[in-house]
XYZ file of C-alpha atoms in Angstrom:
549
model
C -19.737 21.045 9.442
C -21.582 24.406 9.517
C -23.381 23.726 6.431
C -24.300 20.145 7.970
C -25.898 22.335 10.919
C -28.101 24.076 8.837
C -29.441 21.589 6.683
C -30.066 19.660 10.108
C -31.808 22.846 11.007
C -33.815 23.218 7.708
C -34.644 19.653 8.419
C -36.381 20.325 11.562
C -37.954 22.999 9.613
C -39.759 20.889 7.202
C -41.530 19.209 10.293
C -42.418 22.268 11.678
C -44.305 23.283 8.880
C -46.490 20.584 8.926
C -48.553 22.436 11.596
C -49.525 25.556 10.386
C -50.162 23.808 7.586
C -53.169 21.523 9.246
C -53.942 23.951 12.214
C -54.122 27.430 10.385
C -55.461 25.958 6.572
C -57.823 23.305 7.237
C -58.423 23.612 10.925
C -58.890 27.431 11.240
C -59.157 28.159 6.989
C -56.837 31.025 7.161
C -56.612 31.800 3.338
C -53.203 34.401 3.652
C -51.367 31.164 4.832
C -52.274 29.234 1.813
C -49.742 31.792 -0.218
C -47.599 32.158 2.584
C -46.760 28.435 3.566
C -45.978 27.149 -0.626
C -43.928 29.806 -1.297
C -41.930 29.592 2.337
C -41.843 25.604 1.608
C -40.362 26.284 -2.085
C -37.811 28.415 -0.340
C -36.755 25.955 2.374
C -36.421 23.180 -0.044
C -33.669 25.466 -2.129
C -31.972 26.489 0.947
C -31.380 23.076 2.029
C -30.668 22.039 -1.589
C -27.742 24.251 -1.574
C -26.418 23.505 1.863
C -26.654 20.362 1.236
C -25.032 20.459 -2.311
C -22.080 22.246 -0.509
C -21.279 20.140 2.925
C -21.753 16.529 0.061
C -19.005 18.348 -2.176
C -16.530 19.402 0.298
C -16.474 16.280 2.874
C -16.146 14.220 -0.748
C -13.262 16.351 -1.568
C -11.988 16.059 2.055
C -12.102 12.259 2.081
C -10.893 11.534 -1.413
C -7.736 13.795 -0.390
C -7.272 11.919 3.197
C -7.477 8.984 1.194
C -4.933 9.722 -1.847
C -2.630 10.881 1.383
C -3.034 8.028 3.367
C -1.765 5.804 0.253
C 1.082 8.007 -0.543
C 2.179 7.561 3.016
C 1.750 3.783 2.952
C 3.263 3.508 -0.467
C 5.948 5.441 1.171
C 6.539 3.181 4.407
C 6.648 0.340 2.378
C 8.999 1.665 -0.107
C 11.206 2.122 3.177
C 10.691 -0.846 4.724
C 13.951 -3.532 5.288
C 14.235 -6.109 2.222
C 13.181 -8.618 4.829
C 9.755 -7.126 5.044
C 9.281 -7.563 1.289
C 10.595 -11.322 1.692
C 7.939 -12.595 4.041
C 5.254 -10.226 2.353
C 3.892 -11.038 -1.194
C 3.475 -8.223 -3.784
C -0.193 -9.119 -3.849
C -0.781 -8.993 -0.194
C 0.876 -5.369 -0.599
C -0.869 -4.341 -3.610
C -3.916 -5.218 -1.857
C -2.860 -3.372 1.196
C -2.362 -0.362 -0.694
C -5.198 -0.106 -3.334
C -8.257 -2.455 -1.914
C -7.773 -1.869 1.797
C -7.330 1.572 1.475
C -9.802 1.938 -1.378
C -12.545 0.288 2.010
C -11.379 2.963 4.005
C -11.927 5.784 1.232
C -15.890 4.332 1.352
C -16.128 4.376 4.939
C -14.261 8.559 5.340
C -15.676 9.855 2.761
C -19.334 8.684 2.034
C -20.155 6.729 4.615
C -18.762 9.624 7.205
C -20.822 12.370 5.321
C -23.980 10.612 5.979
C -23.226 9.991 9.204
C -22.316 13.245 10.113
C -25.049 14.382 8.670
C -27.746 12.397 9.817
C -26.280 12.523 13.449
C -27.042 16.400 12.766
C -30.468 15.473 11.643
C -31.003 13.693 14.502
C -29.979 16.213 17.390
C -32.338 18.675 15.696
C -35.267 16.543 15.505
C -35.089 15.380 18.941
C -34.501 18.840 20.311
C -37.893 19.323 18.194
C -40.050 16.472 19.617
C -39.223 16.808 22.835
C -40.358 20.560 22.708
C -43.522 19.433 21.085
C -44.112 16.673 23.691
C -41.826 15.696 25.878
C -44.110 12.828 27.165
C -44.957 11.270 23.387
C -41.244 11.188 23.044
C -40.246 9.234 25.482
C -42.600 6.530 24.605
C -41.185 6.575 21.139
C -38.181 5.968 22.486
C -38.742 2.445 23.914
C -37.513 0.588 21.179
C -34.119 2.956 20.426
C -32.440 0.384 23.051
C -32.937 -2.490 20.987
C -32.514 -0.598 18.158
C -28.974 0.305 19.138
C -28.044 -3.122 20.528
C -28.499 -4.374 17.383
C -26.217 -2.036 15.421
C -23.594 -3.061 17.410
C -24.367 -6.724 17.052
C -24.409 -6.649 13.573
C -21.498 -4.346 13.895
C -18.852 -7.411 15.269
C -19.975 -9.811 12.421
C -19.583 -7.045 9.813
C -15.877 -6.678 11.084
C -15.172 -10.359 10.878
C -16.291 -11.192 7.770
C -14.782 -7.952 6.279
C -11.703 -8.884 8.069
C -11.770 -12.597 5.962
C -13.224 -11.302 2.869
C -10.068 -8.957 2.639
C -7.484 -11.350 3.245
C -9.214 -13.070 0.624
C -8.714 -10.713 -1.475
C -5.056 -10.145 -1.074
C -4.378 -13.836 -1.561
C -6.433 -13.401 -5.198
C -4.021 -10.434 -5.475
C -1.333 -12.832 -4.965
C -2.041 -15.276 -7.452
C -2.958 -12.677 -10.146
C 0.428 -11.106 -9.763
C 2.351 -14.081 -9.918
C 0.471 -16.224 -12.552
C 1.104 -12.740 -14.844
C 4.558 -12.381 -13.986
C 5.442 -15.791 -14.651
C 3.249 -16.192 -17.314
C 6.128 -17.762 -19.743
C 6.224 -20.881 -16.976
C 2.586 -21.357 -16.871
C 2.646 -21.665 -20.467
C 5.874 -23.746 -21.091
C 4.053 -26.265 -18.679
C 0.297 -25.773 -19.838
C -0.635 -24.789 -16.660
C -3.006 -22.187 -17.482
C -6.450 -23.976 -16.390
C -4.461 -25.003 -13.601
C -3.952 -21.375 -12.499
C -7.464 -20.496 -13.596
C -9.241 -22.750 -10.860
C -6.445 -21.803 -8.312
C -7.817 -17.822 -9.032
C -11.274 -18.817 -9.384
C -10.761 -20.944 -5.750
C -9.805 -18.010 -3.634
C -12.232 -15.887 -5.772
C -15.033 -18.564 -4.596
C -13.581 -17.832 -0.898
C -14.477 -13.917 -1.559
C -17.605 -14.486 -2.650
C -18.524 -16.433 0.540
C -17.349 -14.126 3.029
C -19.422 -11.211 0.986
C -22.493 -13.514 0.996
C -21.983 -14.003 4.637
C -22.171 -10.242 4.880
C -24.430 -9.652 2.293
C -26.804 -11.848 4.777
C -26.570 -9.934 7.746
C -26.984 -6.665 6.191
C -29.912 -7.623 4.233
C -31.373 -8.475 7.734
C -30.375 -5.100 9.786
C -32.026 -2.616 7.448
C -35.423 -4.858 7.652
C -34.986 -5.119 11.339
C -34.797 -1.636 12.028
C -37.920 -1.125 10.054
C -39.642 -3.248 12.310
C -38.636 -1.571 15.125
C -39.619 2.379 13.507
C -42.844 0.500 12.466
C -43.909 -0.777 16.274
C -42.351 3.062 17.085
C -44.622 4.693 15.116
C -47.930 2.611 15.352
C -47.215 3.263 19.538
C -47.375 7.034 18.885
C -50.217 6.491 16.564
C -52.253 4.949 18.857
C -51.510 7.137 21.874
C -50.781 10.632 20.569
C -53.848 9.758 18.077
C -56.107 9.088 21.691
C -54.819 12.603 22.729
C -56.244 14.600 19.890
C -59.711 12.951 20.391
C -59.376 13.856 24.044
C -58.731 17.783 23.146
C -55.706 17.416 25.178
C -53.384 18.235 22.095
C -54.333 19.432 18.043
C -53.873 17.978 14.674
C -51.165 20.285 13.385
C -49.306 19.301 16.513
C -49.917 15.319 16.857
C -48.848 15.513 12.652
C -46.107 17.765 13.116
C -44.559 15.396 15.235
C -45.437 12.119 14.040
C -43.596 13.740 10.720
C -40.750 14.459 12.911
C -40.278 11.282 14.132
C -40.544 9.734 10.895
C -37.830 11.369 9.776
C -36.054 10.610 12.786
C -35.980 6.938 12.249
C -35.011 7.482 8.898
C -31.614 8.499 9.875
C -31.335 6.102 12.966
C -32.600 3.560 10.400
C -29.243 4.894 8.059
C -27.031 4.128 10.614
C -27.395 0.434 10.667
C -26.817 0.505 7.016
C -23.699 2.616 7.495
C -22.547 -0.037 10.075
C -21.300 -2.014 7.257
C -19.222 0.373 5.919
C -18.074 1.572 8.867
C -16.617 -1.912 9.961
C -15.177 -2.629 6.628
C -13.289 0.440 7.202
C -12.457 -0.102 10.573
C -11.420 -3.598 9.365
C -9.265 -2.795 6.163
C -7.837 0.519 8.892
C -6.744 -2.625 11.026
C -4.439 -4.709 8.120
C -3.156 -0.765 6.821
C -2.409 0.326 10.529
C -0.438 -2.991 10.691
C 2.027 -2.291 8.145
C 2.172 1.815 8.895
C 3.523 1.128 12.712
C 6.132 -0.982 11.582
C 9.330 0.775 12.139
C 10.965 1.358 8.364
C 14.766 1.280 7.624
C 14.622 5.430 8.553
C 13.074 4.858 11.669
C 15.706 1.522 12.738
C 19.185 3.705 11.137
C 20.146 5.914 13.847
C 22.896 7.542 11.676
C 23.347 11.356 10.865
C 26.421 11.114 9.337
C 27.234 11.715 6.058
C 29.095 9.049 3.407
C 32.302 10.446 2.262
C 32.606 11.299 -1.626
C 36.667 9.426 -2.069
C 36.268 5.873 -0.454
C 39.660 4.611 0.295
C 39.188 1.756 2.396
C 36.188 -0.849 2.953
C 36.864 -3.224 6.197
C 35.049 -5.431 6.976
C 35.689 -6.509 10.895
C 34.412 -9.622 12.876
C 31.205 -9.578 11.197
C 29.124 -12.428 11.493
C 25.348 -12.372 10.353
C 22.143 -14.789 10.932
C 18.773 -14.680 9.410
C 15.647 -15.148 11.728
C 18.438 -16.036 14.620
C 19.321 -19.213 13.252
C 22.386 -20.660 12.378
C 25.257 -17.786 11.291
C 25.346 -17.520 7.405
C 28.618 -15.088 7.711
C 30.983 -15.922 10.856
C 33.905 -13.651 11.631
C 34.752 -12.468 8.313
C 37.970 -10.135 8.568
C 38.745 -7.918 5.315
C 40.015 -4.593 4.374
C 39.491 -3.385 0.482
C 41.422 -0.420 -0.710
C 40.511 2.147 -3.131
C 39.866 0.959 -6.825
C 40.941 -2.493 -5.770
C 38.055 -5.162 -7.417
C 37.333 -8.547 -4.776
C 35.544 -11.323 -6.782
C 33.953 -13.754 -4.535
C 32.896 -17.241 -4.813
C 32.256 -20.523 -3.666
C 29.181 -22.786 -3.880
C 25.458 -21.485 -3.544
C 24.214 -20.955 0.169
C 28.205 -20.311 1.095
C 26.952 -16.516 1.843
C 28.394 -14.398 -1.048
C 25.683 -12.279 -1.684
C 24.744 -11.961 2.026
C 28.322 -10.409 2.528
C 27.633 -7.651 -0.211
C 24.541 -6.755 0.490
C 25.962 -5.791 4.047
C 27.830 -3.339 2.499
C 24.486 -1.234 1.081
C 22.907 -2.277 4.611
C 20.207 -4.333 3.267
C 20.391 -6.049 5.817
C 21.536 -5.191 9.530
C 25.067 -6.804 10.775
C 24.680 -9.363 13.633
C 28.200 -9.052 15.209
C 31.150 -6.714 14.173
C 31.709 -3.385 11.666
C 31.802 -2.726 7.995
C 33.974 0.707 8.284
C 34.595 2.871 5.357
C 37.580 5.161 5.439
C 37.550 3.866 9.583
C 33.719 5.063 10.050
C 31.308 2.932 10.751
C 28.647 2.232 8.087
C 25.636 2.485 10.701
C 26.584 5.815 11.490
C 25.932 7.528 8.129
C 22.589 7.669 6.892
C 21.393 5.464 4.852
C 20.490 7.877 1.595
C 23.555 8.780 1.906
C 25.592 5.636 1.550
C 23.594 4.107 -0.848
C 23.992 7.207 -3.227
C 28.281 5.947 -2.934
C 26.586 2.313 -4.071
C 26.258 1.157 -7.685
C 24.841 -2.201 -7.679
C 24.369 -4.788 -11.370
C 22.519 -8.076 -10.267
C 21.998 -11.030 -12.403
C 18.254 -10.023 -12.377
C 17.928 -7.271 -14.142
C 15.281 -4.581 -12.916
C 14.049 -2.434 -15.417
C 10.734 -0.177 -15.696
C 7.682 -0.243 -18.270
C 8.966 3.368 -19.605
C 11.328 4.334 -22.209
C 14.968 3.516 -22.679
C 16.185 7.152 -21.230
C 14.324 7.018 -18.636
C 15.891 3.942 -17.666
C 19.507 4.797 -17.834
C 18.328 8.496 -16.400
C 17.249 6.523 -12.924
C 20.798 6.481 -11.958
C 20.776 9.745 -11.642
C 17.773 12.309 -12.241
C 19.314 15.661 -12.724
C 21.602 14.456 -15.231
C 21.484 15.993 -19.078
C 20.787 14.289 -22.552
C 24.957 13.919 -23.265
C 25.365 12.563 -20.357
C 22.646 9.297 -21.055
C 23.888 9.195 -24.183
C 27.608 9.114 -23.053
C 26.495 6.687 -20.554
C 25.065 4.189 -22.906
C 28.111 4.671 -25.272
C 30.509 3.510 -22.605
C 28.120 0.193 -21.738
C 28.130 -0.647 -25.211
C 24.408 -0.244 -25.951
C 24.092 2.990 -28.043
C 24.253 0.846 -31.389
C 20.834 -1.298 -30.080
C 19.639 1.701 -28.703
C 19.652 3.212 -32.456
C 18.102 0.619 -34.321
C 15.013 0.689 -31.594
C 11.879 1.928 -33.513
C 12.172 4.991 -31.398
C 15.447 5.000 -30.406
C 15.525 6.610 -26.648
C 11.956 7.005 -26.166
C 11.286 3.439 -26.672
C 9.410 1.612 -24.354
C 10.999 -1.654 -23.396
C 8.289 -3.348 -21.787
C 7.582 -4.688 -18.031
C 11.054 -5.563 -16.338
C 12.327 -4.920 -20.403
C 10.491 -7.671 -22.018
C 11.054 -6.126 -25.114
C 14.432 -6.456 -25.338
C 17.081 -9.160 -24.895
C 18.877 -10.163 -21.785
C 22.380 -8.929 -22.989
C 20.324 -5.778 -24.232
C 18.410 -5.246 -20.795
C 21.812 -5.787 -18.352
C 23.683 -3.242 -20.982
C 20.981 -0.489 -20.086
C 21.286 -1.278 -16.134
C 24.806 -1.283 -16.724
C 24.771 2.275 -18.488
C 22.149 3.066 -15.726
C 25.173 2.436 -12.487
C 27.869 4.443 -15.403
C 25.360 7.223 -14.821
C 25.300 7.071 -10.926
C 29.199 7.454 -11.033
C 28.982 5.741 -7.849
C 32.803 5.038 -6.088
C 31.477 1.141 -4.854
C 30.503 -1.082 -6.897
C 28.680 -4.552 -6.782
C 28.044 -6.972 -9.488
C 26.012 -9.325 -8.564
C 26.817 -12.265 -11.219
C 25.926 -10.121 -13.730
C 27.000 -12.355 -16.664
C 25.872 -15.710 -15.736
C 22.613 -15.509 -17.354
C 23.590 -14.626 -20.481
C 25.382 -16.669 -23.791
C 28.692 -16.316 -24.264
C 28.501 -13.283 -27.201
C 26.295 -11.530 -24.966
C 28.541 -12.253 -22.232
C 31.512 -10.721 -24.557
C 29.390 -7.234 -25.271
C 28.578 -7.149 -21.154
C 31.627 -7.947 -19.965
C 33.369 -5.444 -22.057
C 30.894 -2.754 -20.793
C 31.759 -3.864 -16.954
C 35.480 -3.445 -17.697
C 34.439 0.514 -18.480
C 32.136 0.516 -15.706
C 34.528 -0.674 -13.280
C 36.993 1.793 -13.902
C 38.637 3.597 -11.114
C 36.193 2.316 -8.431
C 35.955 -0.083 -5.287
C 34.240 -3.382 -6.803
C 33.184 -6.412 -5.484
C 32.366 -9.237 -7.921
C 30.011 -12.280 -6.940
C 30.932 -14.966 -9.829
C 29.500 -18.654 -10.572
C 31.948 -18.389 -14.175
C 35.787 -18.522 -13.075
C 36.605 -17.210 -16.582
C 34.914 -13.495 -16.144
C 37.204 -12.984 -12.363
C 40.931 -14.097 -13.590
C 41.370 -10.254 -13.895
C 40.174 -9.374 -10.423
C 42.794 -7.985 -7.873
C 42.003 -10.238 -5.243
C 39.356 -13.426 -5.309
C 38.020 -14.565 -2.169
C 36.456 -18.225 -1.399
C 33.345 -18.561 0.894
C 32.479 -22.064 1.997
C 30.260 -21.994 5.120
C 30.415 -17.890 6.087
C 33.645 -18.153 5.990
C 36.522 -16.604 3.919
C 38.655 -20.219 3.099
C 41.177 -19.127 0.822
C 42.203 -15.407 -0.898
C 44.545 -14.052 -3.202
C 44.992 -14.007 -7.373
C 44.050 -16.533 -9.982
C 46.904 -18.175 -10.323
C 48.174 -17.655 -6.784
C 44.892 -19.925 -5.695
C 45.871 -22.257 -8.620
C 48.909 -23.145 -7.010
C 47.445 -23.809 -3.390
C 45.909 -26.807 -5.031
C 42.811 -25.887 -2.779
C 39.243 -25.236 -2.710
C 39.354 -22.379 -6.026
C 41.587 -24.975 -7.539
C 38.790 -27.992 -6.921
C 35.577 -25.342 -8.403
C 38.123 -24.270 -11.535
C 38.813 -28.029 -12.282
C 34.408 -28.565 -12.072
C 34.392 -25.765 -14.811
């Protein structure tokens, strides 16, 4: 900001100059000025050079590093945001968010706000400087700053709208890219690709529009406010030009500030070009505002308490659960799980299995009733904290584009090289893991579409070994895979499940008959509980979904 002042100042200068130069050289031909003035004009250009050099620099620096913040914060709030959140919000839209909406915003701080800053600078000085010259010229050059002004902030609305459209746009292109990549094995097994093409090159059309609708008013400011300086300037002309004939004023002075004015349209003139920038900022701050003052799972969890390392008991009391308010997906479930025990739990698809495990991890928020472990409520501990006691292996496997220690290593960070390996030895995948061209520091691929799908849940199953987590929840972790995959897997789940609390969510009877204790879910609600062969003999629902298979 202080170096902004003094180039302002030098500014100023420069106009200044302007009348010695025509009063005291070719009005008065005083030769001592004509070595003076060059050499003080040489000076004043390097000055402002460097002051100038200096403020561009640093506000760059500032607003590339209030940029890279402000995306490491939203990054962050989303990462923290309920699993809702991410349901009714593509991972386009929130790419998008993150990287284009943000990337508006890093125009409009850091650029556009230098110039502005600086020519707002620029303009204090210079009409501190023609209104010392002539305060009477001045304010007849400033007729036309009204209009000049009202047009700014007419554009100003119509840049915000458009911008507003264009970026919406632009998520929804996100959108489409993200998913036409990811399922990129679909779009081929149905030869959809020039289907998927024109749907991209649709909303891409859309884009274009909204930018050629802004493209059209900006192209029209800049011209506009030319216009105006022009009628400005040929005003002054005409009377400041009348006072010099008259003897009332003298060359040097009528020039110095017909150069100051000059360059005070100049920046008035910048401003309507900033305008655009400035509203696609203000536009793109609106959709990343949205999503930052939306309360995250931190800000909703009001617990301070912290998850006990031994669980012995899981109860689950009068809990009932809804989604959106509607109809209750889980009603009154009662259900107490002791240490090591392992609950499989099925039933048809919709019946609410997984909705009843994932209330355990608090993925979701109960409706009615208490999950208690070890007779403490689960919403008083804090969230980190119980999900560090919670292993989880899901049917969909999620794996990272890095290598295969990495990988297992996500379970937990801080853990050595014997302890991977170990890890991977116990879920069956060290033999794969050796005949990988690099072994461990192999890259599998996005989501590990190098490898195979018994190979890819074997490394998320070595990956919960490593969190040595005392819950645990598979999440039909077999059902995708043949039945010698199946064998390897299940025989790596048998080690994994070891010694701690697990619940089981199973579509294949055959990988549960082992389980303590099955429980059947038909309509959010527990039907029927107890062994394999004690729900054999009821003759009941199990018995009905064991006779299907």
């Amino acid at each position: 900001m202080i170096c902004m002042v003094i180039f302002a100042g030098l500014s100023t200068t420069q106009a200044y100059i302007i009348k010695p130069l025509l009063d005291k050289i070719f009005v008065e031909q005083d030769a001592s000025m004509l070595k003076i003035l060059p050499l003080a004009l040489v000076l004043l250009f390097i000055v402002k050079g460097i002051f100038q050099f200096i403020y561009s620099y640093m506000m760059e620096e500032v607003g590339f590093t209030i940029i890279k913040n402000l995306r490491v914060k939203l990054f962050e709030h989303v990462m923290w945001q309920p699993l809702p959140f991410f349901h009714k919000n593509s991972t386009g839209e929130l790419v998008s968010r993150i990287m284009n909406d943000v990337g508006l915003l890093q125009n409009a701080v850091s650029s556009t706000l230098v110039t502005i800053l600086r020519d707002f600078f620029r303009v204090i000085g210079l009409l501190g400087y023609v209104l010392y010259q002539d305060w009477k010229l001045s304010l007849l050059s400033f007729i036309f700053l009204p209009l000049t002004f009202y047009s700014i902030t007419m554009f100003g609305k119509s840049y915000r709208r458009y911008s507003i459209k264009m970026q919406e746009a632009i998520a929804m292109a996100y959108s489409i890219l993200n998913e036409t990549l990811v399922g990129s094995r679909i779009v081929k097994a149905f030869t959809k690709e020039k289907y998927e093409v024109d749907r991209f090159a649709v909303k891409l059309d859309e884009v274009i529009y909204f930018t050629l609708k802004d493209a059209k008013m900006r192209s029209f400011a800049r011209p506009l406010m030319e216009v105006f300086g022009g009628l400005g300037i040929a005003l002054i002309m005409w009377y400041g030009g009348g006072q010099v004939l008259k003897g009332a004023s003298t060359p040097g002075t009528f020039f110095s500030f017909l150069a100051a004015l000059v360059m005070l349209y100049e920046p008035i003139k910048n401003l309507s070009g900033m305008n655009n920038a400035i509203q696609q900022g203000a536009a793109a701050a609106e959709r990343v505002f949205a999503v930052l003052d939306m309360p995250g799972e931190r800000e909703m969890s009001s617990g301070t308490a912290l998850m006990p390392d031994s669980v012995k008991q899981i109860e689950f009391r009068d809990v009932s659960f809804n989604y959106d308010e509607h109809e209750n997906v889980l009603e009154e479930i009662n259900l107490t799980v002791k240490c090591g025990e392992i609950v499989a739990i099925v039933g048809i698809s919709g019946g609410g299995k997984t909705t009843l495990v994932n209330l355990v991890p608090r993925f979701y928020d109960l409706g009615k009733g208490s999950i208690l472990v070890n007779g403490q409520d689960i919403r008083s501990i804090t969230l980190q904290s119980l999900r560090s006691k919670i292993a989880i292996v899901s049917q969909e496997t999620i794996l990272f584009n890095d290598t295969v220690y990495k990988n297992i290593a996500y379970g937990d960070m801080e853990c050595t090289e014997d302890q991977v390996i170990a890890a991977a030895e116990s879920a069956y995948a060290l033999d794969f893991i050796k005949q990988l061209p690099e072994g461990f520091e192999t890259i599998i691929g996005e989501s590990g579409s190098r490898l195979s799908g018994g190979q890819r849940q074997r490394l998320s199953i070595a990956r919960a070994l490593l969190k040595n987590a005392p819950i645990l929840i598979l999440d039909e972790a077999t059902s995708a895979l043949d039945t010698e995959a199946e064998r390897e897997v299940q025989k790596a789940l048998d080690n994994l499940m070891k010694n701690r609390t697990t619940f089981v969510i199973a579509h294949r009877l055959s990988t549960i008959k082992k389980a303590d204790r099955i429980l059947v879910i038909q309509g959010g609600r527990i039907v029927e509980q107890g062994s394999h062969e004690q729900l054999l003999e009821k003759k009941g629902v199990y018995e009905r979904l064991h006779k299907l298979q």
